[in-house]
Tab-separated table of C-alpha atoms in Angstrom:
chain	number	residue	atom	x	y	z
A	9	MET	CA	29.152	-8.235	6.375
A	10	ASN	CA	27.435	-6.647	3.484
A	11	LEU	CA	24.268	-4.638	2.754
A	12	GLU	CA	22.506	-7.654	1.054
A	13	GLN	CA	23.176	-9.805	3.993
A	14	LEU	CA	21.683	-6.914	6.334
A	15	ARG	CA	18.760	-6.553	3.886
A	16	GLY	CA	18.083	-10.247	4.311
A	17	PHE	CA	18.323	-10.057	8.079
A	18	VAL	CA	16.175	-7.101	8.293
A	19	GLU	CA	13.390	-8.640	6.247
A	20	VAL	CA	13.371	-12.013	8.108
A	21	ALA	CA	13.248	-10.079	11.131
A	22	ARG	CA	10.115	-8.340	9.848
A	23	THR	CA	8.267	-11.395	8.370
A	24	GLY	CA	9.369	-13.890	10.865
A	25	HIS	CA	9.627	-16.136	7.930
A	26	PHE	CA	12.442	-17.168	5.443
A	27	THR	CA	10.253	-18.276	2.669
A	28	ARG	CA	8.075	-14.909	2.706
A	29	ALA	CA	11.193	-12.742	3.211
A	30	ALA	CA	12.916	-14.484	0.145
A	31	ALA	CA	9.923	-13.851	-1.980
A	32	HIS	CA	9.742	-10.237	-1.061
A	33	LEU	CA	13.469	-9.642	-1.783
A	34	HIS	CA	13.091	-11.804	-5.073
A	35	LEU	CA	15.647	-14.337	-3.894
A	36	ALA	CA	15.449	-18.016	-3.745
A	37	GLN	CA	14.892	-19.214	-0.152
A	38	PRO	CA	18.400	-21.165	-0.037
A	39	SER	CA	20.149	-18.099	-1.214
A	40	LEU	CA	18.605	-16.021	1.665
A	41	SER	CA	19.392	-18.904	4.038
A	42	ARG	CA	23.183	-18.829	2.989
A	43	GLN	CA	23.246	-15.120	3.414
A	44	ILE	CA	22.027	-15.340	6.832
A	45	ALA	CA	24.022	-18.289	7.784
A	46	SER	CA	27.114	-16.286	6.327
A	47	LEU	CA	26.197	-13.150	8.451
A	48	GLU	CA	26.091	-15.394	11.588
A	49	SER	CA	29.539	-16.818	10.905
A	50	ASP	CA	30.933	-13.267	10.289
A	51	LEU	CA	29.503	-12.178	13.374
A	52	GLY	CA	30.210	-15.375	15.492
A	53	THR	CA	26.725	-15.618	16.907
A	54	GLU	CA	23.325	-16.785	16.152
A	55	LEU	CA	20.679	-14.119	15.149
A	56	PHE	CA	17.593	-16.049	15.095
A	57	HIS	CA	15.892	-18.911	17.039
A	58	ARG	CA	14.550	-21.691	14.637
A	59	VAL	CA	12.030	-23.930	16.159
A	60	ARG	CA	9.739	-26.051	13.942
A	61	GLY	CA	9.590	-23.109	11.341
A	62	ASN	CA	9.008	-20.266	14.243
A	63	ILE	CA	11.558	-17.890	13.487
A	64	THR	CA	12.354	-15.372	16.294
A	65	LEU	CA	15.319	-13.087	17.206
A	66	THR	CA	18.049	-14.110	19.598
A	67	ALA	CA	19.505	-11.427	22.134
A	68	ALA	CA	22.010	-10.875	19.512
A	69	GLY	CA	19.588	-10.424	16.792
A	70	GLU	CA	17.645	-7.957	18.946
A	71	ALA	CA	20.897	-5.969	19.402
A	72	LEU	CA	21.613	-5.983	15.489
A	73	LEU	CA	18.319	-5.061	14.164
A	74	PRO	CA	18.265	-1.381	14.916
A	75	LEU	CA	22.046	-1.168	13.780
A	76	ALA	CA	21.139	-2.783	10.629
A	77	ARG	CA	18.239	-0.666	9.805
A	78	ARG	CA	20.365	2.439	10.508
A	79	MET	CA	23.137	1.107	8.147
A	80	LEU	CA	20.619	0.448	5.442
A	81	ALA	CA	19.205	3.976	5.855
A	82	ASP	CA	22.689	5.401	5.657
A	83	ALA	CA	23.573	3.506	2.563
A	84	GLU	CA	20.153	4.652	0.940
A	85	ALA	CA	21.330	8.327	1.834
A	86	VAL	CA	24.330	7.850	-0.138
A	87	ARG	CA	22.524	6.702	-3.077
A	88	HIS	CA	20.176	9.594	-2.806
A	89	GLU	CA	23.312	11.980	-2.782
A	90	MET	CA	24.455	10.585	-5.999
A	91	GLN	CA	21.002	10.783	-7.581
A	92	GLU	CA	21.062	14.390	-6.724
A	93	LEU	CA	24.317	14.640	-8.785
A	94	ALA	CA	22.452	13.169	-11.877
A	95	GLY	CA	19.532	15.413	-11.402
A	96	LEU	CA	16.239	13.987	-12.851
A	97	LYS	CA	17.715	12.200	-15.874
A	98	ARG	CA	18.791	9.116	-13.781
A	99	GLY	CA	17.684	7.548	-10.534
A	100	ARG	CA	14.924	5.423	-8.873
A	101	VAL	CA	11.987	5.809	-6.876
A	102	ARG	CA	10.480	3.074	-4.745
A	103	LEU	CA	6.779	3.541	-4.161
A	104	GLY	CA	4.367	1.577	-2.007
A	105	ALA	CA	0.532	1.788	-2.064
A	106	THR	CA	-2.324	-0.217	-1.095
A	107	PRO	CA	-4.165	-2.364	-3.844
A	108	THR	CA	-7.300	0.120	-4.133
A	109	LEU	CA	-4.935	3.170	-4.492
A	110	CYS	CA	-2.781	1.262	-7.161
A	111	ILE	CA	-5.626	1.141	-9.565
A	112	SER	CA	-6.830	4.869	-9.076
A	113	LEU	CA	-4.623	7.594	-7.638
A	114	VAL	CA	-1.149	5.726	-7.986
A	115	ALA	CA	-1.961	4.895	-11.675
A	116	GLU	CA	-2.573	8.480	-12.527
A	117	VAL	CA	0.742	9.661	-10.732
A	118	LEU	CA	2.796	6.917	-12.277
A	119	ALA	CA	1.754	7.619	-15.893
A	120	ALA	CA	2.371	11.302	-15.565
A	121	PHE	CA	5.714	10.831	-13.700
A	122	HIS	CA	6.927	8.522	-16.237
A	123	LEU	CA	6.000	10.830	-19.161
A	124	GLU	CA	7.941	13.770	-17.723
A	125	TYR	CA	10.844	11.707	-16.298
A	126	PRO	CA	11.361	8.684	-18.482
A	127	GLY	CA	14.990	8.133	-17.118
A	128	ILE	CA	13.745	7.454	-13.525
A	129	GLN	CA	13.258	3.850	-12.759
A	130	LEU	CA	9.934	3.279	-10.907
A	131	HIS	CA	9.452	0.302	-8.430
A	132	LEU	CA	5.915	-0.042	-7.100
A	133	THR	CA	5.139	-2.186	-4.135
A	134	GLU	CA	1.595	-2.981	-3.394
A	135	GLY	CA	0.351	-4.199	0.142
A	136	GLY	CA	-1.488	-3.296	3.307
A	137	SER	CA	-1.069	0.033	5.089
A	138	ARG	CA	0.708	-1.520	8.151
A	139	GLY	CA	3.190	-3.527	6.113
A	140	LEU	CA	4.003	-0.543	3.926
A	141	LEU	CA	4.730	1.687	6.894
A	142	GLU	CA	7.152	-1.002	8.331
A	143	GLU	CA	8.889	-1.198	4.909
A	144	LEU	CA	9.113	2.513	4.626
A	145	SER	CA	10.514	2.641	8.123
A	146	GLY	CA	13.314	-0.158	7.331
A	147	GLY	CA	14.326	1.867	4.317
A	148	GLY	CA	12.803	-0.547	1.671
A	149	LEU	CA	10.513	2.301	0.153
A	150	ASP	CA	11.026	6.079	-0.614
A	151	LEU	CA	7.234	7.022	-0.221
A	152	ALA	CA	4.248	5.142	0.653
A	153	VAL	CA	0.606	5.872	-0.154
A	154	ILE	CA	-1.582	4.380	2.586
A	155	THR	CA	-4.929	4.453	4.419
A	156	THR	CA	-4.542	6.057	7.959
A	157	SER	CA	-6.860	3.688	9.504
A	158	ALA	CA	-3.571	1.899	10.101
A	159	GLU	CA	-1.658	4.322	12.116
A	160	ASP	CA	0.265	1.953	14.100
A	161	GLY	CA	3.526	0.699	12.981
A	162	ALA	CA	6.594	2.589	12.382
A	163	ALA	CA	7.924	5.643	14.300
A	164	GLY	CA	10.058	8.084	12.691
A	165	LEU	CA	7.654	8.872	9.634
A	166	LEU	CA	6.015	11.950	8.340
A	167	ARG	CA	2.590	11.481	7.098
A	168	ILE	CA	0.461	14.074	4.942
A	169	PRO	CA	-3.258	13.551	4.843
A	170	LEU	CA	-3.943	13.980	1.147
A	171	LEU	CA	-7.824	13.479	0.891
A	172	THR	CA	-10.808	11.725	2.576
A	173	GLU	CA	-12.925	9.610	0.150
A	174	GLU	CA	-16.251	8.043	0.598
A	175	LEU	CA	-16.994	4.265	0.112
A	176	VAL	CA	-19.678	3.951	-2.347
A	177	VAL	CA	-21.881	0.896	-3.805
A	178	ILE	CA	-21.319	0.126	-7.326
A	179	SER	CA	-23.316	-2.103	-9.793
A	180	ALA	CA	-23.135	-2.804	-13.574
A	181	ALA	CA	-24.248	0.243	-15.647
A	182	GLN	CA	-27.063	-1.454	-16.847
A	183	SER	CA	-28.099	-3.494	-13.784
A	184	PRO	CA	-31.558	-2.879	-12.293
A	185	LEU	CA	-30.456	-3.634	-8.747
A	186	PHE	CA	-30.553	-0.023	-7.628
A	187	GLY	CA	-33.675	0.854	-9.687
A	188	SER	CA	-34.132	4.564	-9.789
A	189	ARG	CA	-32.487	5.119	-6.395
A	190	ALA	CA	-29.434	7.584	-6.224
A	191	THR	CA	-28.605	6.694	-2.536
A	192	LEU	CA	-28.888	3.419	-0.525
A	193	SER	CA	-29.355	2.835	3.172
A	194	LEU	CA	-27.216	0.096	4.831
A	195	ALA	CA	-30.213	-2.033	5.417
A	196	GLN	CA	-31.040	-1.667	1.696
A	197	LEU	CA	-27.537	-2.620	0.824
A	198	ALA	CA	-27.558	-5.757	3.024
A	199	GLU	CA	-30.587	-7.150	0.980
A	200	LEU	CA	-28.664	-6.731	-2.352
A	201	PRO	CA	-26.354	-9.534	-3.658
A	202	GLN	CA	-22.998	-8.373	-2.647
A	203	ILE	CA	-19.479	-9.176	-3.844
A	204	THR	CA	-16.784	-8.597	-1.219
A	205	PHE	CA	-13.040	-8.427	-0.993
A	206	HIS	CA	-10.726	-10.690	0.924
A	207	GLU	CA	-10.497	-10.165	4.593
A	208	SER	CA	-7.117	-8.681	4.207
A	209	TYR	CA	-8.740	-5.550	2.569
A	210	ASP	CA	-9.516	-2.441	4.909
A	211	VAL	CA	-12.608	-1.931	2.927
A	212	ARG	CA	-14.053	-5.319	3.773
A	213	ALA	CA	-13.321	-4.744	7.450
A	214	ALA	CA	-14.907	-1.501	7.485
A	215	THR	CA	-17.924	-2.645	5.670
A	216	MET	CA	-18.571	-5.743	7.885
A	217	ARG	CA	-18.132	-3.744	10.990
A	218	ALA	CA	-20.673	-1.187	9.869
A	219	PHE	CA	-23.258	-4.054	9.163
A	220	ALA	CA	-22.463	-5.584	12.482
A	221	ASP	CA	-22.998	-2.529	14.365
A	222	ALA	CA	-26.399	-2.043	12.758
A	223	GLY	CA	-27.402	-5.517	13.460
A	224	LEU	CA	-27.472	-6.476	9.815
A	225	THR	CA	-26.405	-9.546	7.989
A	226	PRO	CA	-25.373	-8.785	4.330
A	227	ASN	CA	-26.277	-11.160	1.343
A	228	ILE	CA	-22.674	-12.180	0.301
A	229	VAL	CA	-22.760	-14.173	-3.013
A	230	LEU	CA	-18.951	-14.105	-3.799
A	231	GLU	CA	-15.660	-13.152	-2.314
A	232	GLY	CA	-12.954	-11.724	-4.571
A	233	SER	CA	-9.268	-11.929	-4.008
A	234	GLU	CA	-8.123	-8.765	-5.780
A	235	MET	CA	-9.805	-5.578	-6.647
A	236	ASP	CA	-9.918	-6.231	-10.341
A	237	ALA	CA	-11.705	-9.487	-9.791
A	238	VAL	CA	-14.215	-7.828	-7.734
A	239	LEU	CA	-14.730	-4.977	-10.343
A	240	ARG	CA	-15.065	-7.431	-13.169
A	241	CYS	CA	-17.647	-9.562	-11.355
A	242	VAL	CA	-19.693	-6.484	-10.708
A	243	GLU	CA	-19.497	-5.390	-14.387
A	244	ARG	CA	-20.958	-8.777	-15.378
A	245	GLY	CA	-23.844	-8.109	-13.330
A	246	LEU	CA	-23.146	-10.868	-10.494
A	247	GLY	CA	-23.912	-8.259	-7.767
A	248	VAL	CA	-22.891	-5.061	-6.047
A	249	ALA	CA	-19.723	-4.028	-4.200
A	250	VAL	CA	-18.696	-1.323	-1.789
A	251	VAL	CA	-15.333	0.320	-3.062
A	252	PRO	CA	-13.510	3.554	-2.613
A	253	ALA	CA	-14.761	6.363	-4.921
A	254	MET	CA	-11.718	6.764	-6.888
A	255	VAL	CA	-11.646	3.287	-8.453
A	256	LEU	CA	-14.520	4.500	-10.690
A	257	ALA	CA	-12.605	6.669	-12.728
A	258	ASP	CA	-12.674	5.725	-16.400
A	259	ARG	CA	-15.005	2.761	-15.820
A	260	PRO	CA	-18.023	3.629	-17.711
A	261	ALA	CA	-19.334	-0.078	-17.411
A	262	LEU	CA	-20.145	0.853	-13.656
A	263	ARG	CA	-22.456	2.804	-11.720
A	264	SER	CA	-22.421	4.074	-8.282
A	265	VAL	CA	-24.768	5.269	-5.521
A	266	ARG	CA	-23.809	6.748	-2.308
A	267	LEU	CA	-24.369	5.197	1.017
A	268	ARG	CA	-26.566	7.850	2.859
A	269	ASP	CA	-26.424	6.506	6.625
A	270	ALA	CA	-23.276	4.477	7.105
A	271	GLY	CA	-20.672	7.193	7.443
A	272	LEU	CA	-18.187	4.780	5.558
A	273	GLY	CA	-15.071	6.409	4.302
A	274	ARG	CA	-11.303	6.551	4.682
A	275	THR	CA	-8.363	8.947	4.778
A	276	VAL	CA	-5.664	8.609	2.153
A	277	SER	CA	-2.149	9.787	3.542
A	278	LEU	CA	1.458	10.141	2.091
A	279	ALA	CA	4.230	8.845	4.138
A	280	HIS	CA	8.179	9.009	4.149
A	281	ARG	CA	10.965	9.004	6.534
A	282	ALA	CA	11.605	11.868	8.536
A	283	GLU	CA	15.280	11.274	8.927
A	284	VAL	CA	16.307	10.867	5.607
A	285	PRO	CA	16.007	13.984	3.026
A	286	LEU	CA	13.915	12.858	-0.170
A	287	ALA	CA	16.076	12.942	-3.278
A	288	ARG	CA	15.132	15.024	-6.111
A	289	ALA	CA	13.379	12.151	-8.008
A	290	ALA	CA	11.405	11.111	-4.792
A	291	ARG	CA	10.650	14.908	-4.058
A	292	ALA	CA	9.272	15.157	-7.471
A	293	MET	CA	7.119	11.960	-6.986
A	294	HIS	CA	5.924	13.440	-3.660
A	295	ASP	CA	4.780	16.842	-5.159
A	296	LEU	CA	3.125	15.003	-8.200
A	297	ILE	CA	1.021	12.616	-5.778
A	298	ILE	CA	-0.136	15.796	-3.878
A	299	ASP	CA	-1.129	17.654	-7.111
A	300	THR	CA	-2.749	14.605	-8.407
A	301	ALA	CA	-4.775	14.126	-5.137
A	302	ASN	CA	-5.959	17.523	-5.370
A	303	VAL	CA	-7.070	17.168	-9.061
A	304	LEU	CA	-9.028	14.035	-8.189
A	305	SER	CA	-10.744	15.619	-5.276
A	306	ALA	CA	-11.736	18.484	-7.467
A	307	VAL	CA	-13.328	16.307	-10.071
A	308	THR	CA	-14.802	13.577	-7.777
A	309	PRO	CA	-17.894	14.646	-5.587
A	310	GLU	CA	-17.133	11.860	-3.127
A	311	VAL	CA	-13.466	12.779	-2.421
A	312	ASP	CA	-12.492	15.914	-0.492
A	313	GLY	CA	-8.883	17.278	-0.642
A	314	LEU	CA	-7.097	17.893	2.431
A	315	VAL	CA	-3.859	19.633	1.282
A	316	VAL	CA	-2.888	22.132	-1.194
A	317	ARG	CA	0.835	21.856	-1.640
A	318	ALA	CA	3.480	20.748	0.971
């Protein structure tokens, strides 16, 4: 039994799917299947029920899962100790963040961190808040920057609220869609041609919920699969979009107005495991994220800071 087998086992248990687990671990699916088969052979028992592509844990798998997570966490703690000996000249930080934060707060953090600590390897995982919390709990990440509308998920995590952020409406800078208005009502927004995100985005869910609660039907002209695609379509005048305020940084081709009656916003938090002390490199990243959040909240009217320093 080795750590790679345990990582594979934990990931298959988390995703319930060999192909998705292999993609996340950057392995070929047959290689992951062989790892699991070898682990089952070593332990002398099956760990998964495999019925027509439906993967569930056996009783033995249920018993192994918390032990495997603990063993991986212990191995990670050893790696952290070794990083401590190397100071901040060598090491690795594994950071997770949601897609909208990857192009705003996190992009600023990574640029500043790499400039100050060029010897530290940076690994960025992009995903939804719930999945990031699960990966963090399983030892696959050191830190995660999430939106706390998804509080469920993993126990044993510390969460630090960083800032609250308004959702604003954007158009192309030269677009006539907003006219001279500095704010919009939800009813006015519903009448404008709107570009939305994929259903997996929390921003999309919050916006659609606000329309439904108000009895409004938005005029959706396009659904974009990724944040960059939505922003580019807005820049080219195809419509307006509801986005987190921070994504507007360094985007002069976009104009924004505030929603005056929708109350749309979100809280951004920083999470890490409670039981595993942060290594020096991860602690430096942790502190830089907090400092950067404070700076962004000071210069962006639609963003309010929640912490000074932790």
